[in-house]
PDB file of N, CA and C in Angstrom:
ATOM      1  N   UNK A   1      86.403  79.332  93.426  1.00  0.00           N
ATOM      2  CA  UNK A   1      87.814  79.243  93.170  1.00  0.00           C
ATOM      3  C   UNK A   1      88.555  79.411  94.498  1.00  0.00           C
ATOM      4  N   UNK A   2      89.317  78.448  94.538  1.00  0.00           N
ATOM      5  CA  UNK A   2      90.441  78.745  96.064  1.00  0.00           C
ATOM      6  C   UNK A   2      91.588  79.498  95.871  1.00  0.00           C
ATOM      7  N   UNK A   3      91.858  80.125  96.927  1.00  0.00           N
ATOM      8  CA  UNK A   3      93.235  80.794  96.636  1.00  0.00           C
ATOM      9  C   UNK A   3      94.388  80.326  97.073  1.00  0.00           C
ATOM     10  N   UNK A   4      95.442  80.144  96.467  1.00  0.00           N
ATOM     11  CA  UNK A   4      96.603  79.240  96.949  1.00  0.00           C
ATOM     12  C   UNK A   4      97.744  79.768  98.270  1.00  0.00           C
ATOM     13  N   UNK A   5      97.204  78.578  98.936  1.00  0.00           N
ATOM     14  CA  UNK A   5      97.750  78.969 100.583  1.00  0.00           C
ATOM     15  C   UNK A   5      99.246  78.543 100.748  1.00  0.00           C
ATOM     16  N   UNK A   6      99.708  77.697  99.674  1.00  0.00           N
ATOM     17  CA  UNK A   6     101.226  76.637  99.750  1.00  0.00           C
ATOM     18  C   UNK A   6     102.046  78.208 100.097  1.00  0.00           C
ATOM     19  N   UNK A   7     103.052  77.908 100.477  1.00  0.00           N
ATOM     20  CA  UNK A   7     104.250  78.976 100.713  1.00  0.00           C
ATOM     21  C   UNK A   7     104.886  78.916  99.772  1.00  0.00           C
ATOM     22  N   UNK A   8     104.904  80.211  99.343  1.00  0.00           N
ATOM     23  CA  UNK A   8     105.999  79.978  97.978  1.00  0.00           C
ATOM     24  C   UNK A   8     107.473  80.134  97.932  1.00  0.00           C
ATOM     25  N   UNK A   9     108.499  79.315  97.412  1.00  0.00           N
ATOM     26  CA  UNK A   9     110.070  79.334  97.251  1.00  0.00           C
ATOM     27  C   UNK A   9     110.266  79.897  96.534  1.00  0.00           C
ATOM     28  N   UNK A  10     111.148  81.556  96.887  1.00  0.00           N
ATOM     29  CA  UNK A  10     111.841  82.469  96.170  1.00  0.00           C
ATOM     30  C   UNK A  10     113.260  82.214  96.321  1.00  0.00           C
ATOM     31  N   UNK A  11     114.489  82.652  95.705  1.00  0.00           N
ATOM     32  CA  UNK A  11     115.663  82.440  95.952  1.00  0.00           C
ATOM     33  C   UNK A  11     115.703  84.038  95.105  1.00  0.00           C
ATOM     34  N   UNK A  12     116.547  84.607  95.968  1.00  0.00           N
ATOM     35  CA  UNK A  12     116.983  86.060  95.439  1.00  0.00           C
ATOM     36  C   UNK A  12     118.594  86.314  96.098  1.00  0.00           C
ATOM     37  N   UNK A  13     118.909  87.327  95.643  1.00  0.00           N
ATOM     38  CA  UNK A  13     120.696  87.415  96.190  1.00  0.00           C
ATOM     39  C   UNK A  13     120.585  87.879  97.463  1.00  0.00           C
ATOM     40  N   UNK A  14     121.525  87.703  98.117  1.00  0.00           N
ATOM     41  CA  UNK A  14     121.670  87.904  99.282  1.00  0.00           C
ATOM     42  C   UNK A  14     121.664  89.557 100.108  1.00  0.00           C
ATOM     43  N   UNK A  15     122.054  90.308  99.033  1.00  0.00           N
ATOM     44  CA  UNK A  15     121.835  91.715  99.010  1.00  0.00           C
ATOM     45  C   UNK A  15     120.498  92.185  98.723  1.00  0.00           C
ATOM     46  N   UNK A  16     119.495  91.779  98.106  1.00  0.00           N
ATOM     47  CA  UNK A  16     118.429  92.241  97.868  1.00  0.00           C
ATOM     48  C   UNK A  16     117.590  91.551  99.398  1.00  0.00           C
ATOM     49  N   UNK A  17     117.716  90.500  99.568  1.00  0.00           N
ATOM     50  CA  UNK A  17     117.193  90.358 100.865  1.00  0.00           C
ATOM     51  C   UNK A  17     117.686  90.799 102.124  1.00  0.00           C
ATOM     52  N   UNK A  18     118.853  91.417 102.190  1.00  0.00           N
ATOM     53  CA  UNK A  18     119.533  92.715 102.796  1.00  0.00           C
ATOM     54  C   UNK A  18     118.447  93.368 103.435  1.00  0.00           C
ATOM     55  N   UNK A  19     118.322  94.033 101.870  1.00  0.00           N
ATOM     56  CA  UNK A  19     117.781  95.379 101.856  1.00  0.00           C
ATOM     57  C   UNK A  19     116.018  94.949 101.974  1.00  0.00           C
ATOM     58  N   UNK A  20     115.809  93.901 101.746  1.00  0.00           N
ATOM     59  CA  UNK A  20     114.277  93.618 102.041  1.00  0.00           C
ATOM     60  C   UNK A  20     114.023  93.971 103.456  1.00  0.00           C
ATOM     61  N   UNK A  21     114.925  93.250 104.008  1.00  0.00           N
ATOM     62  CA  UNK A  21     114.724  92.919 105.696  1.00  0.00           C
ATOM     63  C   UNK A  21     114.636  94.277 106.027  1.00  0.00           C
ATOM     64  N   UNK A  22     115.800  95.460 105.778  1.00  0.00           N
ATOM     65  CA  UNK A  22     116.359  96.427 106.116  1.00  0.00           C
ATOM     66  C   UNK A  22     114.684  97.550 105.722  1.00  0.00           C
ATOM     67  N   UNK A  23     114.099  97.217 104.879  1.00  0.00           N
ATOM     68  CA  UNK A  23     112.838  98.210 104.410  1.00  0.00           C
ATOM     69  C   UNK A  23     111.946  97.581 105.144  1.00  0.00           C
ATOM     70  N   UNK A  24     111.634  96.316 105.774  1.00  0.00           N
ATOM     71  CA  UNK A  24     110.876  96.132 106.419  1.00  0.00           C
ATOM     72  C   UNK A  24     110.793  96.017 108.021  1.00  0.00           C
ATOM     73  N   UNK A  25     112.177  95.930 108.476  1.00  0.00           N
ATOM     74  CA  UNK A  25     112.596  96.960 109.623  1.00  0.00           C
ATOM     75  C   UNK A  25     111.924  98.197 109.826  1.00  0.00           C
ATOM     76  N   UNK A  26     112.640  99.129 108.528  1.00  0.00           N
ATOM     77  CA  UNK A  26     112.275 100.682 108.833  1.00  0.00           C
ATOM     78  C   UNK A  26     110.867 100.903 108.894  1.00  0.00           C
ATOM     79  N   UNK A  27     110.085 100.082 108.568  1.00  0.00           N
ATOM     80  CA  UNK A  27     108.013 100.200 108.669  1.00  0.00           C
ATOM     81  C   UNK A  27     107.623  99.186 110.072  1.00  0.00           C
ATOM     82  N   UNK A  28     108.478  98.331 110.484  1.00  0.00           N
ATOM     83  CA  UNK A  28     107.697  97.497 111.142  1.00  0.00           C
ATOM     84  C   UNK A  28     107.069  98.273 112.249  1.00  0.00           C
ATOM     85  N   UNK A  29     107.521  99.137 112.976  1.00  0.00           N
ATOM     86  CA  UNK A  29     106.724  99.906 114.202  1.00  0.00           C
ATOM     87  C   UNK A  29     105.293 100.407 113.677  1.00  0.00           C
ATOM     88  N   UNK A  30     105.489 101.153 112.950  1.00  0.00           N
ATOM     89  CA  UNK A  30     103.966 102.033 112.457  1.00  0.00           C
ATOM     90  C   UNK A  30     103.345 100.695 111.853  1.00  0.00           C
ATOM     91  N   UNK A  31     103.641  99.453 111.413  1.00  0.00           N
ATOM     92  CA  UNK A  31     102.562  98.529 110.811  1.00  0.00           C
ATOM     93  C   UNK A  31     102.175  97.718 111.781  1.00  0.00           C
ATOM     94  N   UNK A  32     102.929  97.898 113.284  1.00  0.00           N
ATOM     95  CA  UNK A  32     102.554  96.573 114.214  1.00  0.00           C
ATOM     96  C   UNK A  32     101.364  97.075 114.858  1.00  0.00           C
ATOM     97  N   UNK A  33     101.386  99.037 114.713  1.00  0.00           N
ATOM     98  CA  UNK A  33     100.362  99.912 115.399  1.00  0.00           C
ATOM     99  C   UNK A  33      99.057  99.427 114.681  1.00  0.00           C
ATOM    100  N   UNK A  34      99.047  99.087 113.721  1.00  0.00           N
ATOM    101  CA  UNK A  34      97.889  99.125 112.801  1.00  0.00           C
ATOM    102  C   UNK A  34      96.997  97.201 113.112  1.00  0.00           C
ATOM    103  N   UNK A  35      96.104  97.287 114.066  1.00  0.00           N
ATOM    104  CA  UNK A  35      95.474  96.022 114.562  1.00  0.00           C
ATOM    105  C   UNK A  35      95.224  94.779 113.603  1.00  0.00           C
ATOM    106  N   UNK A  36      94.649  95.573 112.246  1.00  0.00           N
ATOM    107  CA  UNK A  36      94.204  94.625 111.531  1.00  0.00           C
ATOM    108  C   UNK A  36      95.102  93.794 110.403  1.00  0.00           C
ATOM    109  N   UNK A  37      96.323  94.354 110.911  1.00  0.00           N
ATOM    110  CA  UNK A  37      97.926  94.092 110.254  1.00  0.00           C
ATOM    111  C   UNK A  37      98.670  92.997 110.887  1.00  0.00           C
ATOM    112  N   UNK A  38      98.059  92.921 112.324  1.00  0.00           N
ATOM    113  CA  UNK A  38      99.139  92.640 112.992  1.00  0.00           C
ATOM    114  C   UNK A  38      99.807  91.358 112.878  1.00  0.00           C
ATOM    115  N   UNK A  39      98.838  90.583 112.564  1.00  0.00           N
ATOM    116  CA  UNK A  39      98.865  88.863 112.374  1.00  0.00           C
ATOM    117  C   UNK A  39     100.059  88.877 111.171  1.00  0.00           C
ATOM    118  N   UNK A  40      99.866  89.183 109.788  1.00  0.00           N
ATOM    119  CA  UNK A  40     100.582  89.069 109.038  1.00  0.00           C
ATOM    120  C   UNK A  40     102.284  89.946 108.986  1.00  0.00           C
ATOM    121  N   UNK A  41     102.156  90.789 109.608  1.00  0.00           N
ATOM    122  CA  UNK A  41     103.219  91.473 110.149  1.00  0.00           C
ATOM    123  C   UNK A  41     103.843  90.845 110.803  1.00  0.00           C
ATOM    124  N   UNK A  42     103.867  90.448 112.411  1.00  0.00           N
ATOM    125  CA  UNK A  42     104.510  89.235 112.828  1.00  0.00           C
ATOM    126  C   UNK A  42     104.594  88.053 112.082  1.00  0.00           C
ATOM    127  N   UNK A  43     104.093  87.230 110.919  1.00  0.00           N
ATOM    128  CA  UNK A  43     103.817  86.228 110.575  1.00  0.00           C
ATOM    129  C   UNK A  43     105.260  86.626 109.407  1.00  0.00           C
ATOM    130  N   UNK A  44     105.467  87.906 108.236  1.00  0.00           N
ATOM    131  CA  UNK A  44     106.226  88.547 107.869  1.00  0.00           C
ATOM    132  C   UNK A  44     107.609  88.408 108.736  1.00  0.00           C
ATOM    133  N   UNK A  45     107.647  89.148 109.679  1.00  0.00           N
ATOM    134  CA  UNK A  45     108.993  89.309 110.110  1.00  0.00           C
ATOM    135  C   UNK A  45     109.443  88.105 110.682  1.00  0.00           C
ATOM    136  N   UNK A  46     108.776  87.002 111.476  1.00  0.00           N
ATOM    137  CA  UNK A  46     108.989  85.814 111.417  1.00  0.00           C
ATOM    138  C   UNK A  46     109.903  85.251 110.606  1.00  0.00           C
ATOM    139  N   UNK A  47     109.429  84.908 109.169  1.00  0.00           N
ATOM    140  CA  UNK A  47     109.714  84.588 107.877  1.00  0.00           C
ATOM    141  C   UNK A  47     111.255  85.248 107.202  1.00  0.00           C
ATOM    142  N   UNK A  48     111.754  86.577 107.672  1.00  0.00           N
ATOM    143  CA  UNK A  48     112.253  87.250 107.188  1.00  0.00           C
ATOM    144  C   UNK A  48     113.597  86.883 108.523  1.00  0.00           C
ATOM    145  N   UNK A  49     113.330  87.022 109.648  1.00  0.00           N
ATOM    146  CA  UNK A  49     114.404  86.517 110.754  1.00  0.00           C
ATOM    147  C   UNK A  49     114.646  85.192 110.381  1.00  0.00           C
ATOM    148  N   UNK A  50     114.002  84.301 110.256  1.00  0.00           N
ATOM    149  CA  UNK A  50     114.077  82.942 109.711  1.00  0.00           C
ATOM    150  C   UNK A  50     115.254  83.244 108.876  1.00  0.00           C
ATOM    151  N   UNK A  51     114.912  84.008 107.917  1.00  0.00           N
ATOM    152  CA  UNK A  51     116.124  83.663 106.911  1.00  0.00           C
ATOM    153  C   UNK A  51     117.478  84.288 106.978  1.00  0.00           C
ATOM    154  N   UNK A  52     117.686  85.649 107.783  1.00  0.00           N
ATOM    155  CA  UNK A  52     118.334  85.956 108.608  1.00  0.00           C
ATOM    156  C   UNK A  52     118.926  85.053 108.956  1.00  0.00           C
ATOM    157  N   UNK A  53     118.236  84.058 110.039  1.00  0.00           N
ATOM    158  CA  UNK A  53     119.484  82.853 110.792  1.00  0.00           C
ATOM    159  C   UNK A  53     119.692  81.949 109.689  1.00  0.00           C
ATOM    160  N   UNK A  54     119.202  81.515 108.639  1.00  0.00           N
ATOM    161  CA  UNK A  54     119.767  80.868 107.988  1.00  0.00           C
ATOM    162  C   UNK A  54     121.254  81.251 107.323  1.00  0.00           C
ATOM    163  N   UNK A  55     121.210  82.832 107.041  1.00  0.00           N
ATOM    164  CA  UNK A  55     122.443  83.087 106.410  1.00  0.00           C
ATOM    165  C   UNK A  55     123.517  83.387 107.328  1.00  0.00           C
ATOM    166  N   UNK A  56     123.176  83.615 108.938  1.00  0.00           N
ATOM    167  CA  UNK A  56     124.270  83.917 110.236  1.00  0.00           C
ATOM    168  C   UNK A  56     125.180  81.948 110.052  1.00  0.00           C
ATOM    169  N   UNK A  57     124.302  81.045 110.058  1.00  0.00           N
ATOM    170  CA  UNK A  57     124.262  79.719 109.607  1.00  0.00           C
ATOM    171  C   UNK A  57     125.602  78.978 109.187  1.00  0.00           C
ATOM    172  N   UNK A  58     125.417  79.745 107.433  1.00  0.00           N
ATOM    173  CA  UNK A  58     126.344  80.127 106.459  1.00  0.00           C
ATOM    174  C   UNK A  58     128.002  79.458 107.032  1.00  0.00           C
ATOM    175  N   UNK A  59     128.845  78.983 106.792  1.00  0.00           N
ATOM    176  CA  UNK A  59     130.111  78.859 107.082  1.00  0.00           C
ATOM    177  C   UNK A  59     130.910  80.003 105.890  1.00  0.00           C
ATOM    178  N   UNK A  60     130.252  79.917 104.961  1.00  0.00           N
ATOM    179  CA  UNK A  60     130.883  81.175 103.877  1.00  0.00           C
ATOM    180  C   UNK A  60     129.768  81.771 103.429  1.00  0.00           C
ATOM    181  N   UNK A  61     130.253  83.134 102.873  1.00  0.00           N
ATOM    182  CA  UNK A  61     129.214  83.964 102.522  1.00  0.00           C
ATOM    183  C   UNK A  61     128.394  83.296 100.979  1.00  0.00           C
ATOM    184  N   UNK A  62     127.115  83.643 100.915  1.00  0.00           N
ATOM    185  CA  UNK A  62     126.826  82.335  99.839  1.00  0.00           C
ATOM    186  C   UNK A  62     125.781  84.353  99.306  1.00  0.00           C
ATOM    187  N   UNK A  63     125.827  84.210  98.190  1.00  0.00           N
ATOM    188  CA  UNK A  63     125.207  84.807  96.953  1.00  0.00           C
ATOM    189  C   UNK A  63     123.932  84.904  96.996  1.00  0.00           C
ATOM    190  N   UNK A  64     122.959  84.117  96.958  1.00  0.00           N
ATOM    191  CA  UNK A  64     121.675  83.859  97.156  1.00  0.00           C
ATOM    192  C   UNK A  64     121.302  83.343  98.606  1.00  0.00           C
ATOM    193  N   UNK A  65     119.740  83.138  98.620  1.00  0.00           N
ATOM    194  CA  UNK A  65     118.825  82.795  99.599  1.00  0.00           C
ATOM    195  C   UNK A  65     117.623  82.367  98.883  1.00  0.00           C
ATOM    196  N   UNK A  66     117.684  81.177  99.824  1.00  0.00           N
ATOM    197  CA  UNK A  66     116.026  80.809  99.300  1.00  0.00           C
ATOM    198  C   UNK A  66     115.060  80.665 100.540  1.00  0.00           C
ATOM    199  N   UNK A  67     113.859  81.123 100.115  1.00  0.00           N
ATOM    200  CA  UNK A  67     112.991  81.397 101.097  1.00  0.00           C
ATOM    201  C   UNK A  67     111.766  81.103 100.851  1.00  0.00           C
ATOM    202  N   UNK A  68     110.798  80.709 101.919  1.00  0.00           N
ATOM    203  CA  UNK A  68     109.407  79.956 102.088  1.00  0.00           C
ATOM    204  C   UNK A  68     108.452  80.625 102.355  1.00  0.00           C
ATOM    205  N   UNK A  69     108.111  81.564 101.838  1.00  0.00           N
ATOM    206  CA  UNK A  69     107.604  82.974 101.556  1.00  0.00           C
ATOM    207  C   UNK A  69     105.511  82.058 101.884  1.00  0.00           C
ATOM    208  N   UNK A  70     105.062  82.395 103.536  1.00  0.00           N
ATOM    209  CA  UNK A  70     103.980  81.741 103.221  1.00  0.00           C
ATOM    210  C   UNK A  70     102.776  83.325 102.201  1.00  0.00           C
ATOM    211  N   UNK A  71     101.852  82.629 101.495  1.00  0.00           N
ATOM    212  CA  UNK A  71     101.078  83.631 100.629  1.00  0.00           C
ATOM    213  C   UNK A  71     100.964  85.176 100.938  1.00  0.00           C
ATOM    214  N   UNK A  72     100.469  85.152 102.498  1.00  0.00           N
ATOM    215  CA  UNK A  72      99.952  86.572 103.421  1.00  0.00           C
ATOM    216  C   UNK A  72     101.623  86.938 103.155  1.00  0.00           C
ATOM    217  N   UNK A  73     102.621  86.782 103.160  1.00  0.00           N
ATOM    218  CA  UNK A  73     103.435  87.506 103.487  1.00  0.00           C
ATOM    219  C   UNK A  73     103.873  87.946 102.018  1.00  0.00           C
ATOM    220  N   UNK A  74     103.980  87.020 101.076  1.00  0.00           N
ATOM    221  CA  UNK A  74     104.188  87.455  99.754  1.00  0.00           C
ATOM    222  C   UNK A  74     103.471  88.779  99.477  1.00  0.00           C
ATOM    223  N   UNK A  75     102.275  88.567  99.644  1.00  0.00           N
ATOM    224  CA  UNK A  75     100.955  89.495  99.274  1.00  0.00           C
ATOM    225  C   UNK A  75     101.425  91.024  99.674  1.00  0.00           C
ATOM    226  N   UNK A  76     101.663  91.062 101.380  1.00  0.00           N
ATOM    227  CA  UNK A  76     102.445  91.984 101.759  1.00  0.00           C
ATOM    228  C   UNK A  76     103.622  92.337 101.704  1.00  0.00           C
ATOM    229  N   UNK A  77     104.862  91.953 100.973  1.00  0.00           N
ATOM    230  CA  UNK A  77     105.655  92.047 100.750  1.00  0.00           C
ATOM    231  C   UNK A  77     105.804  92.872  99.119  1.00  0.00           C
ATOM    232  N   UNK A  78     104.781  92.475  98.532  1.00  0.00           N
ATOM    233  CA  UNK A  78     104.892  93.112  97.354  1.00  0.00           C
ATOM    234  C   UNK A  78     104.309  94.628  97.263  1.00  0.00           C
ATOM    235  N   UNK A  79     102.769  94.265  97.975  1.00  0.00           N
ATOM    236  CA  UNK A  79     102.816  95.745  98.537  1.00  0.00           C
ATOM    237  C   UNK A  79     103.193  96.508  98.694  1.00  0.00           C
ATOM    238  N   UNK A  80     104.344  96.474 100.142  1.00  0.00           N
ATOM    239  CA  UNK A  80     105.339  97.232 100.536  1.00  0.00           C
ATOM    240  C   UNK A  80     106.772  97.756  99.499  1.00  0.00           C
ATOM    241  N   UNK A  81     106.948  96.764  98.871  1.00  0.00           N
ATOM    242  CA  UNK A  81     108.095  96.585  98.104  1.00  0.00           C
ATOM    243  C   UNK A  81     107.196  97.739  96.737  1.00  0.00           C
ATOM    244  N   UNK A  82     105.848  97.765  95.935  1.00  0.00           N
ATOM    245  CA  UNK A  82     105.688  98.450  95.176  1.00  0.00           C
ATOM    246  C   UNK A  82     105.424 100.042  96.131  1.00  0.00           C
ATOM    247  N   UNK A  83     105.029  99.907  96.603  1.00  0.00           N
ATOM    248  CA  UNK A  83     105.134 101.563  97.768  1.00  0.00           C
ATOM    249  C   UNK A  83     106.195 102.373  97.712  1.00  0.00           C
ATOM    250  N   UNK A  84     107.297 101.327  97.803  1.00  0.00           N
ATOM    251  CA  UNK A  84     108.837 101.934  98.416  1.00  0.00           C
ATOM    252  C   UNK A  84     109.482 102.274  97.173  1.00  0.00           C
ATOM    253  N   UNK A  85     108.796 101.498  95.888  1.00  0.00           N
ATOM    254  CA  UNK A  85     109.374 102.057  94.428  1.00  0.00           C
ATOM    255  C   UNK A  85     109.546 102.956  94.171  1.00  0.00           C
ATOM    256  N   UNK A  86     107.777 103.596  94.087  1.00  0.00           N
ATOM    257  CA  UNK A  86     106.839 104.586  93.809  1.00  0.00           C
ATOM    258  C   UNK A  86     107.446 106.142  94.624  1.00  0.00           C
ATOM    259  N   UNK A  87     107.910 105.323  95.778  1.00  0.00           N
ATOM    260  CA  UNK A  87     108.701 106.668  96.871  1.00  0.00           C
ATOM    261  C   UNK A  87     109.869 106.636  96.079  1.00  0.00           C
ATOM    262  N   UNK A  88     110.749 106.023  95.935  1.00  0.00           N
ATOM    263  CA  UNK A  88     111.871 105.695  94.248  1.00  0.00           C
ATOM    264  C   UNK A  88     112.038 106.690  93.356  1.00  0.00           C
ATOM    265  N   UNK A  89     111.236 106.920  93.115  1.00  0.00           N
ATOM    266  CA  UNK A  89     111.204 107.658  91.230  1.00  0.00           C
ATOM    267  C   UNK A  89     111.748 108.789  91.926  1.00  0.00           C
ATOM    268  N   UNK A  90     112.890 108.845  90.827  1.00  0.00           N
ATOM    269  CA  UNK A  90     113.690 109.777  90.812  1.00  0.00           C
ATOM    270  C   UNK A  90     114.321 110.481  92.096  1.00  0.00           C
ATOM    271  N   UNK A  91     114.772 109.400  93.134  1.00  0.00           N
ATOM    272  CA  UNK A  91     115.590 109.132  94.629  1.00  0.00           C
ATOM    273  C   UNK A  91     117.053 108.832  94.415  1.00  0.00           C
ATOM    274  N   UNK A  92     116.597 107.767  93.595  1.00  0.00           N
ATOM    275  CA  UNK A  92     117.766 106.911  93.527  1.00  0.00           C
ATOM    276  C   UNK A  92     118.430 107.334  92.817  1.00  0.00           C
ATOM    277  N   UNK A  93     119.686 107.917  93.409  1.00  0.00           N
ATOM    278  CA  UNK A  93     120.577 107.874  92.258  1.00  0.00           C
ATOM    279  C   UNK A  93     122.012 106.985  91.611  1.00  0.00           C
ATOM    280  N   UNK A  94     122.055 105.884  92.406  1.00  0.00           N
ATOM    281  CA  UNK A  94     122.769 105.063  91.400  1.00  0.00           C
ATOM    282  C   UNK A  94     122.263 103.608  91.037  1.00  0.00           C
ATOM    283  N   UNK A  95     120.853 103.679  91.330  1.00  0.00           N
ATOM    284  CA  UNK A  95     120.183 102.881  90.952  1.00  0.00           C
ATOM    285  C   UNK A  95     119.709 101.147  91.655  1.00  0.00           C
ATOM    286  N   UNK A  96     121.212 100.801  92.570  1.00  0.00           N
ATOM    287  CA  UNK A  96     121.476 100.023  93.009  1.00  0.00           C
ATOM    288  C   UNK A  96     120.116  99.582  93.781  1.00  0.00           C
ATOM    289  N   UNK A  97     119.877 100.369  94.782  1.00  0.00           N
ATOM    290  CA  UNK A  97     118.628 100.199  95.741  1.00  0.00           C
ATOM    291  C   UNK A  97     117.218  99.511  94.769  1.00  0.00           C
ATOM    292  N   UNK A  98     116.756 100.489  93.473  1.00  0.00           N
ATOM    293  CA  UNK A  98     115.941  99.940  92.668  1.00  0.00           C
ATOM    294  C   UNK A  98     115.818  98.886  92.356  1.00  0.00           C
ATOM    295  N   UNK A  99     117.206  98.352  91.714  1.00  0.00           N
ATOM    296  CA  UNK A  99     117.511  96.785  91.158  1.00  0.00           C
ATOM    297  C   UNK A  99     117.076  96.297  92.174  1.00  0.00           C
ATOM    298  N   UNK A 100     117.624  96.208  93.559  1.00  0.00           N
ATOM    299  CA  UNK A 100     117.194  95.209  94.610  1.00  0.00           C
ATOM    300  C   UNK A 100     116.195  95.128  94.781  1.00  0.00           C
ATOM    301  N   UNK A 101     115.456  96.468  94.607  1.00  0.00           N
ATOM    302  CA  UNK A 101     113.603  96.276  95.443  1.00  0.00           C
ATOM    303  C   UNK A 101     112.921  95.663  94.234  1.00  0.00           C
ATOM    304  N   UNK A 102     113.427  95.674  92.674  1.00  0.00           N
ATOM    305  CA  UNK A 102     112.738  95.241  91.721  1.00  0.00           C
ATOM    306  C   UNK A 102     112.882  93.617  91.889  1.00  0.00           C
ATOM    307  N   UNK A 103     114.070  93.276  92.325  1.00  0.00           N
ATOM    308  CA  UNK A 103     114.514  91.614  92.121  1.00  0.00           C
ATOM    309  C   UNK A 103     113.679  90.887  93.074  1.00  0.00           C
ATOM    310  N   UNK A 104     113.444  91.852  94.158  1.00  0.00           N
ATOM    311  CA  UNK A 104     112.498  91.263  95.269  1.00  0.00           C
ATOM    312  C   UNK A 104     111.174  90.597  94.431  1.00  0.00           C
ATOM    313  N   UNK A 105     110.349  92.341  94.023  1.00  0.00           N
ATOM    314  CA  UNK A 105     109.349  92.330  93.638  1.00  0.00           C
ATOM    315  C   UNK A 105     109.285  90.840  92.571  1.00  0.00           C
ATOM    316  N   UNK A 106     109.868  90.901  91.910  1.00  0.00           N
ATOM    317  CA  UNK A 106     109.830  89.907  90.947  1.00  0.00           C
ATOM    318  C   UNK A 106     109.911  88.283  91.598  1.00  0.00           C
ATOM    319  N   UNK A 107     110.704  88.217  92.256  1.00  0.00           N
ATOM    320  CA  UNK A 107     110.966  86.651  92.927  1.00  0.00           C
ATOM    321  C   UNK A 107     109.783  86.489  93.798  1.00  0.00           C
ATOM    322  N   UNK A 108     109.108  87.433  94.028  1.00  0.00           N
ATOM    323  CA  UNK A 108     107.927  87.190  95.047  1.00  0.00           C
ATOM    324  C   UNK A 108     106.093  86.858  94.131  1.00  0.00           C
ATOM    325  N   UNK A 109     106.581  87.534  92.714  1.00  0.00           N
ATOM    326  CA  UNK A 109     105.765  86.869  91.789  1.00  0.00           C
ATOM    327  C   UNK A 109     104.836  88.378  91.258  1.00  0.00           C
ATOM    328  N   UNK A 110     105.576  89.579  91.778  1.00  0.00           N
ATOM    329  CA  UNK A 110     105.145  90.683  91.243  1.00  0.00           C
ATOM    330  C   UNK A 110     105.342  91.876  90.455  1.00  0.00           C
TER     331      UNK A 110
END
């Protein structure tokens, strides 16, 4: 059985990919330390600046984003995104942050 390499198209709001970028900021140092990371980490934040300039781009502020999420980064993205939940429970208190990391999780196929 092969595993599917296509990049996958998520479209999520523009605030949840905010806060994606913004959680994967706050880890990128300690994950670039880690050797056997490193490829998909750069390959990640790549992907994530990408869409960054797409929304600097923007002539008006637009609601959503859609993004070309290649597999390795999905994979790690959900990861990270279920980690940061789990650190969650019972953090959050107006919930807002949750919704976003859940809308992620979900548009990324997890």
């Amino acid at each position: 059985m092969s595993v599917a390499t296509q990049p996958n198209q998520i479209t999520i709001s523009t605030q949840a990919f905010l806060i994606l970028c913004r959680l994967f900021d706050g880890c990128y140092d300690d994950l670039k330390k880690q050797e056997e990371l490193s490829a998909v980490v750069e390959s990640t934040a790549q992907t994530l600046l990408d869409g960054v300039t797409a929304l600097k781009q923007q002539e008006a502020p637009v609601k959503e984003i859609t993004l070309s999420i290649p597999f390795e980064a999905g994979f790690f993205l959900r990861k990270l995104l279920r980690e940061m939940l789990a650190r969650l429970e019972g953090q959050d208190t107006d919930g807002k942050n949750r919704r976003w990391l859940e809308e992620c999780l979900v548009a990324l196929g997890g």
